[in-house]
């Protein structure tokens, strides 16, 4: 009973904290939305995309290979429904088209863009080149879409870059406390999108045709990336939850709890239970939100889905608690949590499909919770698998959960009983 | 004499490098306010933590209401109320939510819990603001809720670890009054402080703790006396009709008077207890026809005791 009280107190506190909510729910939804938008897979609220054939003008003054890549992608079949691209040579004339309401955005690739970005083999310093986007101030959604597409192309038309970069970079930058910075993500994202200029570093522009090819694959981006982001952000919140035990220790509420007639095992289980409950709620809300916002189908097996989600949260909260129990303090716990979440996200398929992984990388991937969760979830969402087909994933996640919980509880107990 | 509710016997606590508590023993009687007075790092919190079953003593034991803190922690925890030195509350919950949560941790619930929450809010005078989040409270208000939590389950004995640290004088006054009032209603209190005045005002008995050792124990009067400090009486007389100088010797011979001297027309008399010798002195003066113009008694204070015992001031 007291276990539930403690768990509920934690969950309630988290879901009442508006900043924490952004990290729990808004950030994964926004990133999923961006990825979805970038793939032209827009499906807000209806069966017909409300946004299609957005008139844009491309002014490509670059005669190098990079400008051509942008042009190829923007005019590719994958984006054909979304964008109506007109090519023009005169930037001024193109901008007038916006004012006249003929176009929603102008994408301008300046002269010498390729040369500036790709330095001569002599190794000359890299210049800062930017693609400029001019947008219709009266239009709200279209410019965001165009910008996110350009951003996508710039990031190597590789979703690894967008998601990993934004979350990793921002999160690392404010590596102090996890909750608040992840919360800031949602504030930062629209800001980034509102920038008119996109500056590139050479590394990001290792574009090649095969990567461009990914865009042309007709995959359901939402069906993959919403679960991907949900699992990715779940890891963060599970580590955050585990860390709250250390927060309570330093704040004095844990010692005070220990002076009440409540066994320490119940206190620890309550704290872990609160993290578990938070994870289940977070995942459930993300599933419901994506169902209604993105029209995403979560498959045909509600039972299979419930099992995978519960066991994913079970495993993630267990691992979070176990690793946290061995850290020296909150700061170290934060670093560990951040690192594991990022590495697991990268290896475990939160950002890209692990289907083609082989050898050591595939093995490493199978060591992550994200991998098993994603395998189970994508079987359900993309392949429409049933309960029996995700039993292996469920079993692996269940074992991870059992082992980590079994180790974490006594580890915390040893740590706190002095 | 009322019965003993807490009996600490040779408590020791050794951390990795620090021997924080080194053989502390004392008794607390039912209905008494007992203070542990000592400077920073003396071992007050460590002692209270052992009595709260938060730390296991390295050596020694304590009985509270007959239960051992070593072997019957569950029973002990039902009997004690704890007010930690740090404000140990959930800042993002309201005061009432905090109280509800902590009450449940004491196994309370339902109407009884509701009633107790209102009662303790009333005791600390925060009923009006109970809906607000604790993080919006002033330091003094937080301290009062911190105390309220310790009172919820109607403990037999309340441990208060420096409950007035870092707050304004009014809040401090309020808290001291609350402690006195609770005690008047029968609550036994173990109070720690490094403020001599607080210990002096509140306590029936005081233990002075320094470097993990209880260096003195007793009522304020007993303590100051054991270290050879005396009450000092200053008596000014009208010396126009008699010679006060002739009275120094007879006064010095009164039982209980340690030393007597005369400066101008004022007697300075050191006595073990001013009250017991006062009648005799007045009688002597009266017999000689010396009119008393002014009389002052200076009791020796705890500060002086600490200084005497350790060679250091209580507050540096
Ligand atoms: N968990 C711990 N680990 C190591 N040393 C500790 C620990 N807790 C206390 N100490 C040390 O034990 C000694 C006594 O500390 P304690 O907190 O009991 O003193 P205190 O009288 O409560 O002081 P204050 O008035 O500052 O609260 C100090 O030297 C302190 O550094
Ligand atoms: Mg202390």
XYZ file of C-alpha atoms and ligand atoms in Angstrom:
766
model
C 0.000 0.000 0.000
C 2.756 2.400 0.951
C 4.598 1.279 -2.186
C 1.684 2.539 -4.252
C 1.481 5.767 -2.260
C 5.108 6.546 -2.961
C 4.797 5.537 -6.608
C 1.709 7.659 -7.037
C 3.269 10.670 -5.320
C 6.171 10.535 -7.786
C 3.999 10.063 -10.833
C 1.637 12.832 -9.834
C 4.517 15.207 -9.210
C 6.052 14.497 -12.597
C 2.901 14.875 -14.593
C 2.053 18.111 -12.796
C 5.408 19.619 -13.660
C 4.861 21.408 -16.935
C 8.527 21.458 -17.830
C 8.927 17.766 -17.171
C 5.886 17.122 -19.321
C 7.567 18.680 -22.312
C 10.462 16.280 -21.917
C 8.181 13.339 -21.326
C 5.697 13.965 -24.079
C 6.209 17.042 -26.205
C 9.766 16.425 -27.348
C 9.162 12.919 -28.694
C 5.996 14.066 -30.429
C 7.634 17.103 -31.975
C 10.605 15.155 -33.245
C 8.363 12.454 -34.596
C 6.319 15.113 -36.315
C 9.401 16.655 -37.869
C 10.600 13.356 -39.173
C 7.181 12.544 -40.468
C 6.892 15.914 -42.134
C 10.279 15.557 -43.683
C 9.238 12.310 -45.260
C 6.166 13.927 -46.667
C 4.075 11.613 -44.648
C 1.737 14.233 -43.384
C -1.572 13.073 -42.219
C -2.936 15.511 -39.724
C -6.428 14.657 -38.704
C -7.797 13.251 -41.946
C -7.260 10.507 -44.431
C -6.278 13.053 -47.075
C -3.228 15.094 -46.356
C -4.512 18.619 -45.823
C -1.230 19.909 -47.097
C -0.195 18.843 -50.502
C 1.268 20.372 -53.605
C 2.802 23.237 -51.732
C 4.036 25.617 -54.406
C 7.690 26.394 -53.907
C 10.328 27.909 -56.109
C 13.853 26.643 -56.326
C 16.528 29.089 -57.381
C 19.619 26.983 -57.837
C 22.580 29.168 -58.760
C 25.055 26.504 -57.750
C 26.627 24.605 -60.601
C 28.212 21.954 -58.381
C 27.127 18.573 -57.272
C 25.577 19.604 -53.945
C 23.035 21.995 -55.343
C 22.005 19.209 -57.645
C 21.431 16.902 -54.679
C 18.977 19.360 -53.146
C 17.294 19.756 -56.483
C 17.052 15.999 -56.955
C 15.537 15.449 -53.568
C 13.084 18.325 -53.741
C 11.818 17.142 -57.104
C 11.916 13.466 -56.212
C 8.864 11.235 -56.488
C 8.772 10.865 -52.735
C 7.987 14.525 -52.343
C 5.920 14.890 -55.471
C 2.601 14.906 -53.628
C 3.822 17.332 -51.064
C 5.691 19.883 -53.101
C 5.145 21.522 -56.451
C 8.614 22.716 -57.320
C 9.106 25.381 -59.948
C 12.630 26.259 -61.009
C 13.557 29.851 -61.579
C 16.828 31.646 -62.212
C 16.038 35.094 -60.886
C 15.834 35.340 -57.125
C 14.118 38.716 -57.152
C 11.428 37.521 -59.511
C 10.958 34.427 -57.378
C 10.455 36.464 -54.244
C 7.837 38.532 -55.972
C 5.963 35.288 -56.567
C 5.688 34.884 -52.810
C 4.326 38.359 -52.392
C 1.774 37.655 -55.082
C 0.720 34.496 -53.294
C 1.893 32.275 -56.131
C 4.440 30.461 -53.988
C 4.769 29.641 -50.292
C 8.527 29.545 -50.195
C 11.640 30.186 -52.202
C 14.691 28.032 -51.673
C 17.830 29.786 -52.796
C 21.064 27.905 -53.315
C 23.789 30.498 -53.870
C 26.487 30.510 -56.521
C 29.510 28.447 -55.675
C 27.663 26.659 -52.887
C 29.278 23.290 -53.650
C 32.739 24.716 -54.022
C 32.484 26.595 -50.825
C 31.270 23.593 -48.867
C 33.543 20.979 -50.344
C 37.029 22.363 -49.924
C 39.604 21.926 -52.654
C 41.866 18.925 -52.166
C 44.551 21.311 -50.991
C 42.645 21.498 -47.742
C 41.713 25.148 -47.882
C 39.592 26.437 -45.060
C 35.927 25.701 -45.202
C 33.692 28.609 -45.915
C 30.281 29.170 -44.415
C 27.710 28.798 -47.109
C 24.024 29.041 -46.556
C 20.970 28.088 -48.368
C 18.364 30.737 -47.865
C 14.697 30.130 -47.565
C 12.245 32.937 -48.124
C 8.808 32.195 -46.860
C 5.326 33.547 -47.067
C 4.677 35.357 -43.793
C 0.967 34.626 -44.006
C 1.524 30.934 -44.283
C 2.240 29.023 -41.082
C 2.657 25.348 -41.787
C 4.128 25.293 -45.283
C 7.325 27.193 -44.401
C 7.933 24.854 -41.492
C 7.609 21.881 -43.787
C 9.925 23.344 -46.393
C 12.475 24.229 -43.758
C 12.355 20.845 -42.174
C 12.839 19.203 -45.552
C 15.851 21.342 -46.311
C 17.166 20.595 -42.862
C 16.664 16.930 -43.564
C 18.512 17.042 -46.828
C 21.275 18.983 -45.169
C 21.555 16.439 -42.434
C 22.374 13.871 -45.029
C 18.785 12.919 -45.743
C 19.448 10.619 -42.958
C 17.128 10.632 -40.001
C 19.908 9.531 -37.738
C 21.241 12.999 -38.028
C 18.177 14.998 -37.285
C 17.008 13.129 -34.250
C 20.363 12.189 -32.817
C 21.832 15.562 -33.442
C 19.126 17.625 -31.930
C 18.605 15.573 -28.850
C 22.223 14.661 -28.257
C 23.578 18.102 -28.834
C 21.043 19.983 -26.830
C 20.996 17.447 -24.083
C 24.769 17.422 -23.777
C 24.983 21.139 -23.839
C 22.941 21.467 -20.706
C 24.208 18.246 -19.208
C 23.379 19.453 -15.715
C 19.961 18.122 -15.004
C 18.128 15.996 -17.427
C 14.483 16.922 -17.017
C 14.716 20.636 -17.616
C 16.961 20.449 -20.648
C 14.951 17.908 -22.416
C 12.111 20.151 -21.607
C 13.902 22.977 -23.373
C 14.112 20.903 -26.469
C 10.613 21.793 -27.396
C 11.371 25.467 -27.020
C 14.522 25.154 -29.032
C 13.123 23.196 -31.903
C 10.699 25.796 -33.227
C 13.395 28.395 -32.767
C 15.741 26.435 -34.941
C 13.069 26.027 -37.493
C 12.377 29.718 -37.626
C 15.911 30.513 -38.592
C 16.185 31.664 -42.125
C 19.701 30.495 -42.693
C 21.078 27.025 -42.618
C 24.773 26.827 -42.135
C 26.515 23.651 -42.896
C 29.690 22.017 -41.939
C 31.393 19.775 -44.392
C 30.931 16.649 -42.334
C 27.208 16.832 -42.642
C 27.424 16.971 -46.368
C 28.800 13.545 -47.008
C 25.872 12.991 -49.247
C 25.718 10.230 -51.708
C 23.144 8.738 -53.911
C 22.492 5.746 -51.768
C 21.451 7.896 -48.855
C 19.273 9.952 -51.068
C 17.759 6.667 -52.079
C 16.416 6.127 -48.583
C 13.932 8.864 -49.095
C 12.535 7.088 -52.046
C 11.785 3.953 -50.099
C 8.145 4.012 -49.408
C 8.244 3.328 -45.700
C 5.739 4.518 -43.180
C 7.965 6.917 -41.291
C 5.580 7.479 -38.418
C 5.082 3.784 -37.827
C 8.791 3.471 -37.297
C 9.877 6.724 -35.749
C 7.082 7.313 -33.282
C 7.870 4.042 -31.472
C 11.559 4.860 -31.968
C 11.258 8.234 -30.305
C 8.934 6.883 -27.639
C 11.467 4.245 -26.620
C 14.341 6.716 -26.897
C 12.691 9.271 -24.621
C 11.436 6.557 -22.331
C 15.051 5.670 -21.533
C 15.707 9.241 -20.465
C 12.719 9.426 -18.207
C 13.459 6.032 -16.687
C 16.959 7.136 -15.783
C 15.504 10.391 -14.516
C 13.099 8.431 -12.361
C 15.860 6.312 -10.904
C 17.879 9.413 -10.211
C 15.019 10.866 -8.202
C 15.904 8.328 -5.488
C 19.265 10.033 -5.144
C 17.525 13.414 -5.250
C 15.388 12.368 -2.314
C 18.462 11.183 -0.481
C 20.203 14.519 -0.785
C 17.040 16.501 -0.141
C 16.517 14.612 3.102
C 13.137 13.144 2.266
C 14.583 9.653 1.859
C 16.187 9.676 5.326
C 12.916 11.021 6.685
C 11.012 8.221 4.972
C 13.393 5.840 6.672
C 12.414 7.197 10.082
C 8.768 6.323 9.401
C 7.581 2.767 9.996
C 8.071 1.935 6.314
C 10.529 -0.831 5.397
C 13.354 0.361 3.171
C 12.488 -2.282 0.585
C 9.014 -0.770 0.272
C 10.475 2.698 -0.108
C 12.789 1.571 -2.910
C 10.083 -0.445 -4.598
C 7.774 2.569 -4.333
C 10.349 4.789 -6.000
C 10.971 2.244 -8.765
C 7.245 1.709 -9.085
C 6.774 5.444 -9.540
C 9.276 5.411 -12.363
C 7.531 2.418 -13.904
C 4.153 4.094 -13.644
C 5.538 7.264 -15.192
C 6.960 5.242 -18.084
C 3.706 3.415 -18.713
C 1.753 6.670 -18.682
C 4.309 8.390 -20.895
C 4.233 5.598 -23.446
C 0.469 5.296 -23.348
C -0.056 8.998 -23.878
C 2.451 8.992 -26.741
C 0.613 6.087 -28.327
C -2.757 7.757 -27.988
C -1.446 11.119 -29.150
C 0.236 9.648 -32.215
C -2.892 7.683 -32.949
C -4.988 10.820 -33.048
C -2.469 13.370 -34.315
C -0.664 11.260 -36.895
C -3.372 8.675 -37.505
C -0.774 6.097 -36.617
C -1.975 2.555 -36.282
C -0.409 0.633 -33.439
C -1.188 -2.703 -35.005
C -3.878 -5.291 -34.533
C -2.884 -6.889 -31.266
C -3.756 -4.756 -28.299
C -2.622 -7.510 -25.988
C 0.713 -7.872 -27.756
C 1.189 -4.108 -27.669
C 0.337 -3.866 -23.988
C 2.742 -6.691 -23.219
C 5.651 -5.178 -25.160
C 5.072 -1.700 -23.744
C 4.772 -2.867 -20.140
C 7.837 -5.062 -20.416
C 9.833 -2.348 -22.176
C 9.060 0.049 -19.337
C 9.792 -2.718 -16.830
C 13.204 -3.405 -18.378
C 14.084 0.268 -18.836
C 13.110 1.270 -15.303
C 15.018 -1.715 -13.935
C 18.170 -0.899 -15.866
C 17.899 2.755 -14.900
C 17.633 1.834 -11.238
C 20.448 -0.704 -11.370
C 22.956 1.589 -13.044
C 21.926 4.505 -10.839
C 22.398 2.435 -7.696
C 26.086 2.150 -8.496
C 26.741 5.788 -9.311
C 28.425 8.023 -6.806
C 26.009 10.959 -6.967
C 23.291 12.603 -9.006
C 25.752 14.183 -11.388
C 27.370 10.893 -12.222
C 23.975 9.258 -12.475
C 23.028 11.932 -14.955
C 26.062 11.312 -17.132
C 25.523 7.559 -17.057
C 21.848 7.917 -17.852
C 22.492 10.309 -20.704
C 25.237 8.166 -22.207
C 23.325 4.929 -21.983
C 20.174 6.512 -23.394
C 22.052 7.977 -26.346
C 24.112 4.887 -27.085
C 21.108 2.625 -26.719
C 19.122 4.932 -28.974
C 21.828 4.922 -31.623
C 22.497 1.187 -31.493
C 19.041 -0.038 -30.739
C 17.154 1.301 -33.703
C 15.453 4.322 -32.252
C 16.712 6.393 -35.192
C 17.131 3.935 -37.999
C 16.108 0.468 -38.935
C 18.360 -2.243 -37.578
C 17.200 -4.684 -40.256
C 20.395 -4.501 -42.213
C 22.810 -4.663 -39.297
C 25.246 -7.552 -39.298
C 28.091 -8.912 -37.223
C 29.369 -7.042 -34.187
C 27.072 -4.089 -34.706
C 24.057 -6.334 -34.821
C 25.278 -8.099 -31.705
C 25.812 -4.802 -29.897
C 22.393 -3.701 -30.995
C 20.882 -6.808 -29.441
C 22.354 -5.843 -26.095
C 20.128 -2.816 -25.913
C 16.620 -2.564 -24.540
C 15.739 -0.276 -27.424
C 16.464 -2.999 -29.971
C 14.157 -5.556 -28.423
C 11.483 -2.974 -27.800
C 11.733 -1.696 -31.370
C 11.734 -5.179 -32.840
C 8.594 -5.976 -30.916
C 6.883 -2.673 -31.599
C 7.653 -2.520 -35.309
C 6.505 -6.093 -35.745
C 3.215 -4.939 -34.294
C 2.919 -1.546 -35.988
C 4.488 -2.198 -39.387
C 4.072 -5.910 -39.973
C 0.779 -6.177 -38.147
C 2.068 -9.109 -36.111
C 0.028 -10.798 -33.406
C 0.613 -11.587 -29.759
C 2.441 -14.868 -30.405
C 4.914 -13.309 -32.804
C 6.362 -10.930 -30.243
C 6.851 -13.439 -27.464
C 10.626 -13.624 -27.956
C 10.999 -9.869 -27.596
C 8.673 -9.940 -24.601
C 10.679 -12.698 -22.965
C 13.991 -10.895 -23.428
C 12.582 -7.648 -22.043
C 10.963 -9.497 -19.169
C 14.205 -11.182 -18.215
C 16.115 -7.896 -18.362
C 13.481 -6.375 -16.092
C 13.494 -9.213 -13.601
C 17.267 -9.357 -13.346
C 17.756 -5.610 -13.052
C 14.997 -5.205 -10.452
C 16.346 -8.158 -8.481
C 19.796 -6.578 -8.414
C 18.792 -2.942 -8.030
C 16.620 -3.287 -4.930
C 19.318 -4.835 -2.696
C 21.937 -2.535 -4.212
C 19.945 0.528 -3.168
C 19.215 -1.069 0.164
C 22.917 -1.559 0.884
C 23.551 1.974 -0.195
C 20.995 3.606 2.072
C 21.102 1.500 5.225
C 24.049 2.750 7.238
C 10.029 11.528 39.453
C 8.227 10.492 36.272
C 9.373 7.477 34.350
C 12.127 7.305 31.770
C 10.946 7.237 28.153
C 14.325 7.224 26.460
C 17.496 5.611 27.637
C 20.625 5.999 25.517
C 23.453 3.731 26.583
C 27.002 4.228 25.413
C 26.067 5.167 21.851
C 28.929 5.178 19.391
C 28.970 5.955 15.698
C 32.057 5.671 13.601
C 32.036 6.763 9.964
C 34.917 5.939 7.650
C 37.266 8.439 9.155
C 35.285 10.206 11.829
C 34.342 8.841 15.232
C 31.316 11.116 15.292
C 29.719 9.891 18.523
C 31.890 8.390 21.228
C 29.932 6.843 24.042
C 26.915 9.034 24.668
C 24.546 8.018 27.468
C 21.559 9.882 28.847
C 17.984 9.383 29.971
C 14.941 11.425 29.070
C 11.974 11.436 31.401
C 8.382 11.503 30.342
C 7.111 15.034 29.915
C 10.501 16.668 29.848
C 12.253 18.851 27.297
C 15.779 17.562 27.019
C 18.296 19.519 24.973
C 21.531 18.460 23.410
C 23.586 21.621 23.247
C 26.735 21.642 21.198
C 28.641 23.409 18.439
C 28.692 22.449 14.749
C 29.957 18.949 14.167
C 29.530 17.955 17.802
C 27.521 14.860 16.900
C 23.979 16.051 17.639
C 22.486 14.957 14.339
C 24.377 11.676 14.403
C 23.004 10.954 17.877
C 19.441 11.809 16.864
C 19.861 9.695 13.718
C 20.776 6.674 15.811
C 17.786 7.294 18.077
C 15.602 7.592 14.951
C 16.819 4.204 13.681
C 18.313 5.924 10.666
C 21.864 5.028 11.557
C 22.825 1.793 13.266
C 25.031 2.496 16.267
C 28.570 1.178 15.904
C 28.299 0.310 19.569
C 25.734 0.782 22.304
C 21.955 0.857 22.158
C 19.006 2.964 23.181
C 15.597 2.067 24.532
C 12.683 4.246 23.601
C 9.415 3.490 25.357
C 11.052 0.178 26.189
C 11.964 -0.752 22.606
C 15.516 -1.147 21.375
C 16.564 1.014 18.427
C 18.779 -1.856 17.339
C 16.318 -4.704 17.355
C 12.841 -3.151 17.493
C 13.130 -0.297 15.033
C 9.571 -0.834 13.818
C 8.176 -0.261 17.304
C 10.483 2.660 17.970
C 9.442 4.407 14.753
C 5.791 4.347 15.849
C 6.669 6.068 19.107
C 8.951 8.808 17.842
C 8.280 11.916 15.797
C 11.229 13.274 13.869
C 11.857 16.849 12.771
C 15.057 16.712 10.729
C 17.597 19.497 10.671
C 17.106 19.881 6.920
C 13.668 20.802 5.648
C 12.632 17.392 4.419
C 9.488 18.021 2.433
C 8.373 17.777 -1.188
C 8.590 21.335 -2.491
C 6.272 20.723 -5.430
C 3.494 19.384 -3.242
C 1.289 21.646 -1.156
C 1.589 21.628 2.620
C -1.581 19.611 2.929
C -0.416 17.125 0.291
C 2.885 16.767 2.100
C 1.096 16.098 5.365
C -1.236 13.600 3.716
C 1.703 11.766 2.186
C 3.734 11.646 5.377
C 0.696 10.675 7.415
C 0.187 7.690 5.154
C 3.799 6.730 5.655
C 2.869 6.459 9.320
C 0.027 4.164 8.376
C -2.672 6.755 8.897
C -5.609 7.337 6.593
C -9.214 8.339 6.246
C -10.961 10.644 8.653
C -8.300 10.253 11.314
C -5.615 11.526 8.945
C -7.772 14.443 7.792
C -8.431 15.423 11.363
C -4.757 15.204 12.325
C -3.693 17.251 9.296
C -6.008 20.076 10.337
C -4.859 19.756 13.932
C -1.155 20.048 13.165
C -1.739 22.840 10.663
C -3.495 24.641 13.458
C -0.641 24.007 15.880
C 1.918 25.520 13.502
C -0.503 28.236 12.410
C -0.509 27.502 8.694
C -4.087 26.402 8.059
C -4.697 29.391 5.820
C -1.813 28.675 3.471
C -2.021 24.892 3.436
C -3.117 24.730 -0.189
C 0.015 26.402 -1.462
C 3.039 24.557 -2.679
C 5.747 24.313 -0.080
C 8.295 25.784 -2.504
C 6.427 29.078 -2.334
C 6.785 29.241 1.458
C 9.225 31.375 3.414
C 12.011 29.648 5.308
C 10.149 29.986 8.584
C 6.933 28.549 7.148
C 8.798 25.587 5.699
C 10.318 24.940 9.112
C 6.868 24.989 10.670
C 5.513 22.427 8.186
C 8.652 20.399 8.789
C 7.628 20.326 12.444
C 3.980 19.615 11.651
C 4.971 16.428 9.829
C 6.725 15.197 12.969
C 3.564 15.732 15.023
C 1.078 14.026 12.716
C 0.971 10.585 14.280
C 0.928 11.916 17.848
C 4.320 10.587 18.882
C 5.195 10.027 22.509
C 8.485 11.771 22.037
C 9.469 14.363 19.440
C 13.028 14.712 18.169
C 13.758 18.231 16.966
C 17.131 18.751 15.334
C 18.000 22.458 15.307
C 14.505 23.488 14.244
C 15.221 27.207 14.329
C 18.365 27.339 12.231
C 18.498 30.086 9.657
C 15.191 31.812 10.237
C 14.055 35.248 11.348
C 13.516 36.123 15.027
C 9.707 36.121 14.833
C 9.553 32.683 13.273
C 12.039 31.474 15.824
C 9.956 32.859 18.664
C 6.890 31.160 17.222
C 8.627 27.826 17.047
C 9.955 28.078 20.596
C 6.464 28.929 21.827
C 5.061 25.981 19.932
C 7.576 23.672 21.584
C 6.705 25.008 25.028
C 3.009 24.666 24.362
C 3.321 21.114 23.078
C 5.344 20.241 26.127
C 2.754 21.758 28.396
C 0.240 19.356 26.844
C 2.501 16.468 27.772
C 4.782 15.925 24.791
C 8.314 14.828 25.608
C 10.898 16.594 23.442
C 14.499 15.890 22.559
C 15.795 19.170 21.211
C 19.188 19.909 19.730
C 20.630 23.334 19.289
C 23.804 25.310 19.321
C 21.996 28.327 20.766
C 22.601 28.540 24.477
C 19.558 30.771 24.997
C 17.228 28.227 23.412
C 18.527 25.403 25.538
C 18.283 27.591 28.608
C 14.770 28.759 27.913
C 13.239 25.469 26.845
C 14.950 22.695 28.674
C 14.271 20.908 31.892
C 17.654 19.295 31.461
C 20.543 19.818 29.110
C 23.320 17.610 27.807
C 26.351 19.451 26.523
C 27.925 17.586 23.639
C 31.292 18.274 22.075
C 33.479 16.195 19.776
C 31.060 13.292 20.061
C 31.106 13.188 23.838
C 28.578 14.263 26.406
C 30.747 16.475 28.565
C 28.081 17.623 31.012
C 24.516 16.774 31.874
C 21.919 18.211 34.198
C 19.515 21.050 34.789
C 20.809 24.437 33.872
C 21.457 25.184 37.545
C 23.200 21.895 38.139
C 25.401 22.339 35.123
C 26.546 25.767 36.003
C 27.192 24.676 39.555
C 29.218 21.558 38.739
C 31.806 23.686 37.055
C 32.255 25.859 40.107
C 30.253 28.767 38.897
C 28.163 30.554 41.447
C 25.227 32.847 41.442
C 26.479 36.320 41.868
C 24.482 38.716 44.069
C 25.039 42.419 43.742
C 23.536 44.270 46.739
C 23.856 48.008 47.096
C 23.101 49.433 50.542
C 22.663 52.850 52.064
C 25.906 53.141 54.077
C 25.150 56.448 55.773
C 23.895 54.954 59.035
C 26.177 51.938 59.424
C 29.560 50.721 58.269
C 28.980 48.132 55.546
C 32.607 47.007 55.854
C 31.802 45.431 59.185
C 29.168 43.252 57.561
C 31.445 41.508 55.013
C 32.689 38.932 57.480
C 29.344 37.853 58.941
C 27.819 37.595 55.474
C 30.722 35.494 54.297
C 29.999 33.042 57.092
C 26.392 32.445 56.095
C 25.900 28.843 55.004
C 25.946 28.595 51.201
C 27.881 31.773 50.653
C 31.131 31.132 48.886
C 32.715 34.513 49.036
C 31.684 38.052 49.918
C 33.326 41.347 49.205
C 32.486 45.043 49.204
C 33.069 47.508 46.439
C 32.045 51.062 47.351
C 28.774 50.428 49.124
C 27.896 47.309 47.112
C 28.282 43.776 48.296
C 29.357 41.215 45.716
C 28.409 37.845 47.070
C 29.034 34.529 45.346
C 26.744 31.811 46.481
C 25.851 28.330 45.378
C 22.246 29.328 45.149
C 21.173 32.928 45.492
C 17.702 31.997 46.649
C 18.793 29.902 49.595
C 21.202 32.488 50.963
C 19.196 35.571 50.238
C 17.043 35.429 53.369
C 20.088 35.121 55.617
C 21.850 38.034 53.964
C 18.817 40.275 54.178
C 18.446 39.381 57.867
C 22.063 40.394 58.537
C 21.639 43.693 56.724
C 18.378 44.343 58.483
C 19.912 43.692 61.890
C 22.666 46.221 61.164
C 20.131 48.738 59.886
C 21.549 48.825 56.348
C 18.858 49.712 53.880
C 18.942 47.753 50.590
C 18.860 50.123 47.637
C 19.379 47.690 44.793
C 19.672 43.953 44.335
C 20.636 41.923 41.288
C 21.252 38.200 40.826
C 23.381 37.001 37.906
C 22.952 33.347 37.242
C 25.933 31.692 35.604
C 25.068 30.764 32.014
C 25.692 27.790 29.786
C 28.064 29.743 27.650
C 30.318 30.054 30.668
C 29.974 26.361 31.366
C 30.983 25.433 27.849
C 33.886 27.815 28.001
C 34.947 26.355 31.292
C 34.753 22.756 30.027
C 36.316 23.112 26.619
C 38.264 26.318 26.735
C 36.311 27.346 23.613
C 33.318 29.529 23.048
C 30.122 27.728 22.043
C 29.808 29.829 18.957
C 32.883 30.686 16.996
N 27.458 10.333 6.874
C 28.605 10.771 7.395
N 29.781 10.334 6.933
C 30.936 10.773 7.444
N 31.032 11.679 8.449
C 29.895 12.158 8.957
C 28.625 11.741 8.461
N 27.664 12.386 9.149
C 28.309 13.177 10.037
N 29.649 13.032 9.932
C 30.655 13.701 10.756
O 30.352 13.421 12.085
C 30.573 14.577 12.893
C 29.307 14.924 13.633
O 28.350 15.377 12.714
P 26.871 15.763 13.104
O 26.136 16.072 11.864
O 26.304 14.712 13.984
O 27.098 17.090 13.942
P 26.035 18.138 14.478
O 26.296 18.293 15.925
O 24.683 17.758 14.086
O 26.474 19.467 13.742
P 25.601 20.678 13.150
O 25.333 21.612 14.272
O 26.509 21.275 12.146
O 24.376 20.084 12.564
C 31.066 15.656 11.978
O 32.453 15.684 12.022
C 30.601 15.195 10.623
O 31.479 15.647 9.623
Mg 23.258 18.581 12.953
